[in-house]
Short mmCIF file of C-alpha atoms and ligand atoms in Angstrom, two decimals:
data_model
loop_
_atom_site.label_atom_id
_atom_site.label_comp_id
_atom_site.label_asym_id
_atom_site.label_seq_id
_atom_site.Cartn_x
_atom_site.Cartn_y
_atom_site.Cartn_z
CA ASN A 1 1.13 51.46 -11.10
CA PHE A 2 2.18 48.61 -13.31
CA GLY A 3 0.36 48.10 -16.50
CA VAL A 4 -0.45 44.80 -17.89
CA PHE A 5 -1.80 44.11 -21.59
CA THR A 6 -3.56 41.19 -22.93
CA LEU A 7 -5.47 40.46 -26.16
CA GLY A 8 -8.34 37.91 -26.98
CA ASP A 9 -11.91 37.04 -27.73
CA ALA A 10 -14.60 37.07 -25.21
CA LEU A 11 -18.05 35.43 -25.26
CA ILE A 12 -21.32 35.43 -23.51
CA THR A 13 -21.52 32.49 -21.07
CA PHE A 14 -24.91 31.12 -20.08
CA ASN A 15 -24.43 29.58 -16.37
CA PRO A 16 -27.09 26.86 -15.44
CA SER A 17 -29.21 27.47 -12.62
CA ASP A 18 -29.14 23.86 -11.67
CA THR A 19 -26.25 21.41 -11.50
CA GLY A 20 -26.20 18.23 -13.70
CA PRO A 21 -26.58 17.38 -17.54
CA LEU A 22 -27.54 20.42 -19.53
CA ARG A 23 -30.31 18.67 -21.04
CA TYR A 24 -32.20 18.95 -17.92
CA VAL A 25 -31.58 22.60 -17.12
CA SER A 26 -33.99 25.06 -18.43
CA THR A 27 -32.87 28.29 -16.95
CA PHE A 28 -29.61 30.18 -17.18
CA SER A 29 -27.79 33.46 -16.05
CA ARG A 30 -26.06 35.41 -18.58
CA LYS A 31 -22.41 36.09 -17.71
CA VAL A 32 -19.27 37.23 -19.68
CA GLY A 33 -16.39 34.91 -20.35
CA GLY A 34 -13.00 34.64 -22.13
CA ALA A 35 -9.74 33.45 -20.78
CA GLU A 36 -7.70 36.75 -21.42
CA LEU A 37 -10.90 39.07 -20.31
CA ASN A 38 -10.73 36.95 -17.03
CA PHE A 39 -7.08 37.52 -16.83
CA ALA A 40 -7.56 41.15 -17.47
CA ILE A 41 -10.37 41.44 -14.77
CA GLY A 42 -8.21 39.57 -12.25
CA CYS A 43 -5.41 42.09 -12.61
CA ALA A 44 -7.74 44.96 -12.52
CA ARG A 45 -9.12 43.58 -9.31
CA LEU A 46 -5.84 43.34 -7.82
CA GLY A 47 -5.10 46.95 -8.67
CA LEU A 48 -2.85 46.66 -11.87
CA SER A 49 -3.57 49.02 -14.58
CA SER A 50 -5.22 46.43 -17.10
CA LYS A 51 -5.49 46.94 -20.95
CA TRP A 52 -7.54 44.34 -22.87
CA MET A 53 -7.54 44.35 -26.81
CA SER A 54 -10.39 42.54 -28.67
CA ARG A 55 -12.97 42.90 -31.21
CA LEU A 56 -16.63 42.34 -30.27
CA GLY A 57 -19.62 41.63 -31.86
CA GLY A 58 -21.59 44.80 -32.96
CA ASP A 59 -24.73 43.50 -31.37
CA GLU A 60 -26.58 43.78 -27.88
CA PHE A 61 -24.32 40.99 -26.50
CA GLY A 62 -21.19 42.81 -27.77
CA ARG A 63 -22.37 45.84 -25.71
CA VAL A 64 -22.78 43.74 -22.65
CA ILE A 65 -19.10 42.64 -22.81
CA TYR A 66 -17.70 46.02 -23.46
CA ASN A 67 -19.80 47.47 -20.60
CA PHE A 68 -18.71 44.84 -18.34
CA ALA A 69 -15.10 45.14 -19.06
CA ARG A 70 -15.39 49.07 -18.76
CA GLY A 71 -17.07 48.63 -15.54
CA GLU A 72 -14.26 46.53 -14.23
CA GLY A 73 -12.07 49.42 -14.60
CA ILE A 74 -10.38 47.71 -17.81
CA ASP A 75 -8.76 50.01 -20.45
CA VAL A 76 -11.03 49.11 -23.43
CA SER A 77 -9.45 51.61 -25.80
CA GLU A 78 -8.23 48.92 -27.92
CA VAL A 79 -11.84 47.14 -28.20
CA LYS A 80 -13.88 47.78 -31.19
CA LEU A 81 -17.55 46.40 -31.91
CA MET A 82 -17.74 45.00 -35.48
CA ASP A 83 -21.11 45.15 -37.19
CA GLY A 84 -22.20 41.85 -38.81
CA TYR A 85 -20.40 39.78 -36.50
CA PRO A 86 -22.51 38.06 -33.86
CA THR A 87 -20.99 37.44 -30.48
CA SER A 88 -20.06 33.92 -29.42
CA LEU A 89 -21.94 32.25 -26.99
CA ASN A 90 -21.38 29.20 -24.62
CA PHE A 91 -23.24 27.07 -22.15
CA LYS A 92 -21.77 25.87 -19.10
CA GLU A 93 -22.80 22.48 -17.45
CA ILE A 94 -21.73 22.01 -13.91
CA ARG A 95 -21.58 18.72 -11.95
CA GLU A 96 -22.20 18.31 -8.25
CA ASP A 97 -18.50 18.34 -7.61
CA GLY A 98 -17.94 21.64 -9.14
CA SER A 99 -16.28 20.20 -12.40
CA GLY A 100 -17.50 21.48 -15.49
CA LYS A 101 -18.06 21.24 -19.24
CA THR A 102 -18.61 23.96 -22.05
CA PHE A 103 -20.67 23.69 -25.17
CA TYR A 104 -19.51 26.21 -27.72
CA TYR A 105 -21.87 28.12 -29.99
CA ARG A 106 -18.96 30.11 -31.69
CA TYR A 107 -19.62 31.85 -35.09
CA GLN A 108 -17.33 33.68 -37.30
CA SER A 109 -15.66 35.61 -34.38
CA PRO A 110 -15.46 39.36 -34.43
CA ILE A 111 -11.77 38.88 -33.46
CA LEU A 112 -11.14 37.62 -37.05
CA THR A 113 -11.31 41.25 -38.35
CA MET A 114 -8.06 41.91 -36.26
CA GLU A 115 -4.89 42.32 -38.39
CA PRO A 116 -1.23 42.27 -37.37
CA SER A 117 -1.04 45.78 -38.59
CA ASP A 118 -3.62 46.66 -35.68
CA ILE A 119 -0.62 45.97 -33.34
CA THR A 120 1.17 49.37 -33.09
CA GLU A 121 3.51 51.01 -30.80
CA ALA A 122 0.69 52.81 -29.00
CA VAL A 123 -1.03 49.63 -27.96
CA LEU A 124 1.90 48.53 -25.82
CA LYS A 125 2.40 52.20 -24.26
CA ASP A 126 2.69 52.16 -20.60
CA VAL A 127 2.71 48.30 -20.42
CA ASP A 128 5.05 46.57 -17.91
CA LEU A 129 3.99 43.09 -19.02
CA VAL A 130 2.22 41.25 -21.95
CA HIS A 131 0.05 38.17 -21.18
CA LEU A 132 -1.06 36.04 -24.18
CA THR A 133 -3.02 32.73 -24.22
CA GLY A 134 -3.48 29.75 -26.35
CA VAL A 135 -7.03 30.40 -26.96
CA PHE A 136 -6.37 33.34 -28.99
CA LEU A 137 -3.98 31.19 -31.16
CA ALA A 138 -6.61 28.36 -31.45
CA ILE A 139 -9.46 30.51 -33.06
CA ASP A 140 -7.85 30.96 -36.29
CA PRO A 141 -4.40 30.50 -37.90
CA LYS A 142 -4.19 34.34 -38.61
CA ASN A 143 -3.75 34.96 -34.86
CA LEU A 144 -0.39 33.62 -34.71
CA ASP A 145 0.70 36.27 -36.83
CA ILE A 146 -0.85 38.90 -34.70
CA THR A 147 0.62 37.14 -31.48
CA MET A 148 3.97 37.16 -33.37
CA GLN A 149 3.62 40.87 -33.95
CA VAL A 150 2.78 41.44 -30.23
CA LEU A 151 5.57 39.18 -29.02
CA LYS A 152 8.28 41.06 -31.35
CA LEU A 153 6.93 44.64 -30.26
CA ALA A 154 7.30 43.41 -26.48
CA LYS A 155 10.83 42.13 -27.05
CA LYS A 156 11.98 45.22 -28.70
CA ASN A 157 10.50 47.49 -25.85
CA ASN A 158 12.02 44.97 -23.12
CA ILE A 159 8.59 44.00 -21.81
CA PRO A 160 8.29 40.51 -20.30
CA VAL A 161 5.81 38.29 -21.70
CA SER A 162 3.76 35.66 -19.86
CA PHE A 163 1.98 32.82 -21.73
CA ASP A 164 -0.83 30.43 -20.83
CA PRO A 165 -1.17 27.58 -23.58
CA ASN A 166 -4.71 27.00 -22.24
CA ILE A 167 -5.20 24.20 -24.68
CA ARG A 168 -8.58 23.88 -26.19
CA LEU A 169 -8.75 20.85 -28.16
CA LYS A 170 -12.33 21.61 -29.41
CA LEU A 171 -10.64 24.56 -31.36
CA TRP A 172 -7.45 22.76 -32.80
CA THR A 173 -5.51 19.66 -32.91
CA ILE A 174 -2.66 18.91 -30.34
CA GLU A 175 -0.23 19.08 -33.58
CA GLU A 176 -1.52 22.46 -34.64
CA ALA A 177 -1.34 23.55 -31.02
CA LYS A 178 2.23 22.41 -30.66
CA ALA A 179 3.48 23.74 -33.86
CA ALA A 180 2.09 27.37 -32.85
CA TYR A 181 3.46 27.01 -29.26
CA MET A 182 6.95 26.29 -30.55
CA LYS A 183 6.92 29.58 -32.30
CA VAL A 184 5.80 31.26 -29.11
CA PHE A 185 7.90 29.83 -26.55
CA PRO A 186 11.12 31.41 -27.67
CA TYR A 187 9.63 34.70 -26.54
CA VAL A 188 8.08 33.85 -23.20
CA ASP A 189 9.52 34.71 -19.94
CA ILE A 190 6.81 33.12 -17.78
CA LEU A 191 4.94 30.07 -18.91
CA LEU A 192 1.75 29.46 -16.94
CA THR A 193 0.60 25.82 -17.66
CA GLY A 194 -1.29 23.15 -16.12
CA LYS A 195 0.20 19.90 -15.19
CA ASP A 196 -1.84 17.66 -17.65
CA GLU A 197 -1.63 20.53 -20.31
CA ILE A 198 2.14 20.61 -20.28
CA GLU A 199 2.03 16.40 -20.32
CA LEU A 200 0.05 16.89 -23.74
CA ILE A 201 2.48 19.46 -25.14
CA HIS A 202 5.69 18.30 -23.95
CA GLY A 203 4.91 14.72 -23.63
CA ASP A 204 6.38 14.31 -20.16
CA SER A 205 5.94 16.23 -17.00
CA SER A 206 8.75 14.79 -14.97
CA ASN A 207 10.84 17.63 -13.35
CA GLU A 208 13.85 16.53 -15.53
CA SER A 209 12.04 16.84 -18.85
CA LEU A 210 10.65 20.21 -17.78
CA GLU A 211 13.98 21.66 -17.03
CA GLU A 212 15.09 20.78 -20.33
CA LEU A 213 12.13 22.52 -21.80
CA ALA A 214 12.63 25.70 -19.59
CA GLU A 215 16.44 25.62 -20.76
CA GLU A 216 15.71 25.04 -24.51
CA PHE A 217 13.31 28.11 -24.80
CA LYS A 218 15.05 30.22 -22.22
CA ILE A 219 11.84 30.38 -20.13
CA ALA A 220 12.61 32.12 -16.89
CA HIS A 221 9.69 31.16 -14.78
CA LEU A 222 8.31 27.74 -15.73
CA VAL A 223 5.08 27.62 -13.69
CA ILE A 224 3.08 24.25 -13.45
CA LYS A 225 -0.48 24.50 -12.04
CA ASP A 226 -2.18 21.45 -10.60
CA GLY A 227 -5.41 22.31 -9.37
CA GLY A 228 -6.27 21.16 -5.80
CA ASN A 229 -2.61 19.92 -5.44
CA GLY A 230 -1.27 23.51 -5.92
CA ALA A 231 1.49 24.65 -7.85
CA LYS A 232 5.28 24.72 -8.73
CA VAL A 233 7.67 26.80 -10.53
CA PHE A 234 11.32 26.35 -11.95
CA ILE A 235 13.42 29.40 -11.70
CA ASN A 236 17.01 29.80 -12.02
CA GLY A 237 17.77 26.14 -11.97
CA GLN A 238 15.63 25.44 -9.08
CA TRP A 239 11.95 24.15 -8.17
CA HIS A 240 9.95 25.62 -5.62
CA GLU A 241 6.47 24.06 -4.74
CA LYS A 242 3.48 24.99 -2.92
CA GLU A 243 0.37 23.19 -1.67
CA ALA A 244 -2.97 24.27 -2.58
CA PHE A 245 -5.14 26.15 -0.14
CA LYS A 246 -7.85 23.97 1.38
CA VAL A 247 -11.26 25.13 0.13
CA GLN A 248 -14.59 23.77 -0.96
CA PRO A 249 -14.70 24.33 -4.61
CA ILE A 250 -18.17 25.35 -6.29
CA ASP A 251 -16.89 25.94 -9.93
CA THR A 252 -13.13 25.59 -10.89
CA VAL A 253 -13.52 27.14 -14.33
CA GLY A 254 -11.49 30.39 -14.30
CA ALA A 255 -9.01 29.31 -11.61
CA GLY A 256 -6.35 29.02 -14.01
CA ASP A 257 -6.77 32.50 -15.22
CA GLY A 258 -7.23 33.96 -11.78
CA PHE A 259 -3.81 31.96 -10.74
CA ASP A 260 -2.10 33.82 -13.83
CA ALA A 261 -3.25 37.15 -12.87
CA GLY A 262 -1.86 36.52 -9.21
CA TYR A 263 1.16 35.08 -10.39
CA VAL A 264 1.83 38.35 -12.67
CA TYR A 265 1.05 40.51 -9.80
CA SER A 266 3.52 38.79 -7.77
CA TYR A 267 6.19 38.93 -10.58
CA LEU A 268 5.67 42.60 -10.93
CA HIS A 269 5.82 43.22 -7.30
CA ASN A 270 9.28 41.07 -6.98
CA TYR A 271 7.79 38.40 -4.57
CA SER A 272 9.99 35.36 -3.83
CA PRO A 273 9.04 32.11 -5.51
CA LEU A 274 7.29 30.92 -2.74
CA GLU A 275 5.44 33.98 -1.95
CA SER A 276 4.40 34.15 -5.71
CA LEU A 277 3.08 30.62 -5.53
CA GLN A 278 1.25 31.29 -2.48
CA PHE A 279 -0.23 34.51 -3.78
CA ALA A 280 -1.16 32.93 -6.98
CA ASN A 281 -2.62 29.79 -5.45
CA GLY A 282 -4.63 32.21 -3.20
CA VAL A 283 -6.18 33.79 -6.21
CA GLY A 284 -6.93 30.47 -7.81
CA ALA A 285 -8.56 29.00 -4.77
CA LEU A 286 -10.94 32.04 -4.02
CA VAL A 287 -11.89 31.71 -7.64
CA THR A 288 -13.11 28.17 -7.25
CA THR A 289 -15.39 29.27 -4.32
CA VAL A 290 -17.63 31.25 -6.27
CA SER A 291 -19.88 30.13 -9.30
CA GLY A 292 -18.90 31.76 -12.71
CA ASP A 293 -15.65 32.43 -14.50
CA ASN A 294 -14.78 35.88 -13.07
CA GLU A 295 -17.00 36.35 -10.38
CA GLY A 296 -14.84 35.06 -7.95
CA LEU A 297 -11.65 37.06 -8.86
CA PRO A 298 -10.66 38.64 -5.67
CA GLU A 299 -9.56 42.33 -4.88
CA LEU A 300 -6.24 42.72 -3.39
CA ASP A 301 -7.20 43.19 0.35
CA GLU A 302 -9.28 39.62 -0.13
CA VAL A 303 -6.10 37.75 -1.27
CA PHE A 304 -4.06 39.32 1.47
CA ALA A 305 -6.91 38.52 4.35
CA PHE A 306 -7.24 34.90 2.93
CA ILE A 307 -3.37 34.05 2.83
CA ARG A 308 -2.64 35.92 6.12
CA ASN A 309 -2.79 32.78 8.23
CA GLU A 310 -0.25 30.97 6.30
CA LYS A 311 3.30 31.63 7.07
CA ILE A 312 5.91 31.29 4.39
CA ILE A 313 9.17 29.72 5.72
CA GLU A 314 11.78 30.48 3.13
CA ARG A 315 15.00 28.98 4.86
P1 ATP B 11 -8.47 26.27 -16.05
O1 ATP B 11 -7.81 26.72 -17.38
O2 ATP B 11 -9.60 25.35 -16.18
O3 ATP B 11 -8.90 27.47 -15.27
P2 ATP B 11 -5.93 25.49 -15.04
O4 ATP B 11 -5.31 23.87 -15.48
O5 ATP B 11 -5.15 26.41 -15.88
O6 ATP B 11 -7.44 25.48 -15.21
P3 ATP B 11 -5.91 24.63 -12.46
O7 ATP B 11 -4.69 23.83 -12.23
O8 ATP B 11 -7.17 23.82 -12.50
O9 ATP B 11 -5.81 25.71 -13.55
O10 ATP B 11 -6.23 25.68 -11.30
C1 ATP B 11 -5.12 26.83 -11.10
C2 ATP B 11 -4.85 27.02 -9.69
O11 ATP B 11 -5.98 27.28 -9.01
C3 ATP B 11 -4.29 25.97 -9.00
O12 ATP B 11 -2.84 25.82 -9.09
C4 ATP B 11 -4.70 26.19 -7.38
O13 ATP B 11 -3.65 27.23 -6.95
C5 ATP B 11 -6.04 26.97 -7.73
N1 ATP B 11 -6.92 25.74 -7.62
C6 ATP B 11 -7.78 24.92 -8.52
N2 ATP B 11 -8.38 24.28 -7.77
C7 ATP B 11 -8.40 24.24 -6.68
C8 ATP B 11 -8.85 23.61 -5.58
N3 ATP B 11 -9.89 22.50 -5.98
N4 ATP B 11 -8.73 23.87 -4.23
C9 ATP B 11 -7.68 24.83 -4.24
N5 ATP B 11 -7.11 25.49 -5.03
C10 ATP B 11 -7.35 25.25 -6.23
#
């Protein structure tokens, strides 16, 4: 079985029981969120061995997250609960059309207690792919050092790296984000980014300009996610494109993380470019049909059942 590794913060998410502006919502349900954790759950549900490294609050909410990750079958051997650091919270607002907005109550994140020296050879043992995101980078400047440590260790051990910039302009500026991404990109084999996001980062999302980006940083798979329009990928000098599945989205948050897990699964299983996009689109679409960031992440059988009716014509 293939093993994936990811690293990042997690938080408690309060989901509103009603749609509409948050000021009119008075009841919430407590959920667990965090881009990298969502990715780890997505991978575990697809049957991959999934390891998630983190530092959680040494409080009741930290335990909720820890138990939740364990319950999903994630390897939590690199997760520690840190006393004196409250778990971060966020509250979701969901509009009638399924679009959302998030309000953060982020304190000194427990993840700030992590150090580059925590990244040892043992951390990447039995790992076939490393997945990192820009959320971890955005939390604190020091996280770039930790990220670089992971990237160098991955390179040294010939482990492919996927990266989702997952830009969060509430946490840092576009200039800060770009400076960090430029350090990370040379190590990235699979870049999984949103269309609007890459436009912000790269200034242009035309195919020609993206091809230059892929060539400059030797990115083998440059994947562009485009919500309800589907996704495309530039591999070996060629573009491949696939439409999204037609679904009724209820909550689109987490679709990108699910797509990433689906794409990584396809990559590890040597799927063709179109099969990879179809599979990842399937995971992303299924996530949007369920409320919550990770509740809709499908199991392998569900993805196969969902995409079965769509034939791929390769030539
Ligand atoms: P986020 O980080 O908010 O999850 P993202 O920008 O990384 O978002 P999106 O492009 O919104 O990701 O969505 C990822 C993938 O999920 C899309 O490429 C598509 O395959 C699927 N998806 C998203 N929205 C829809 C939709 N409305 N209908 C069908 N599929 C969707």
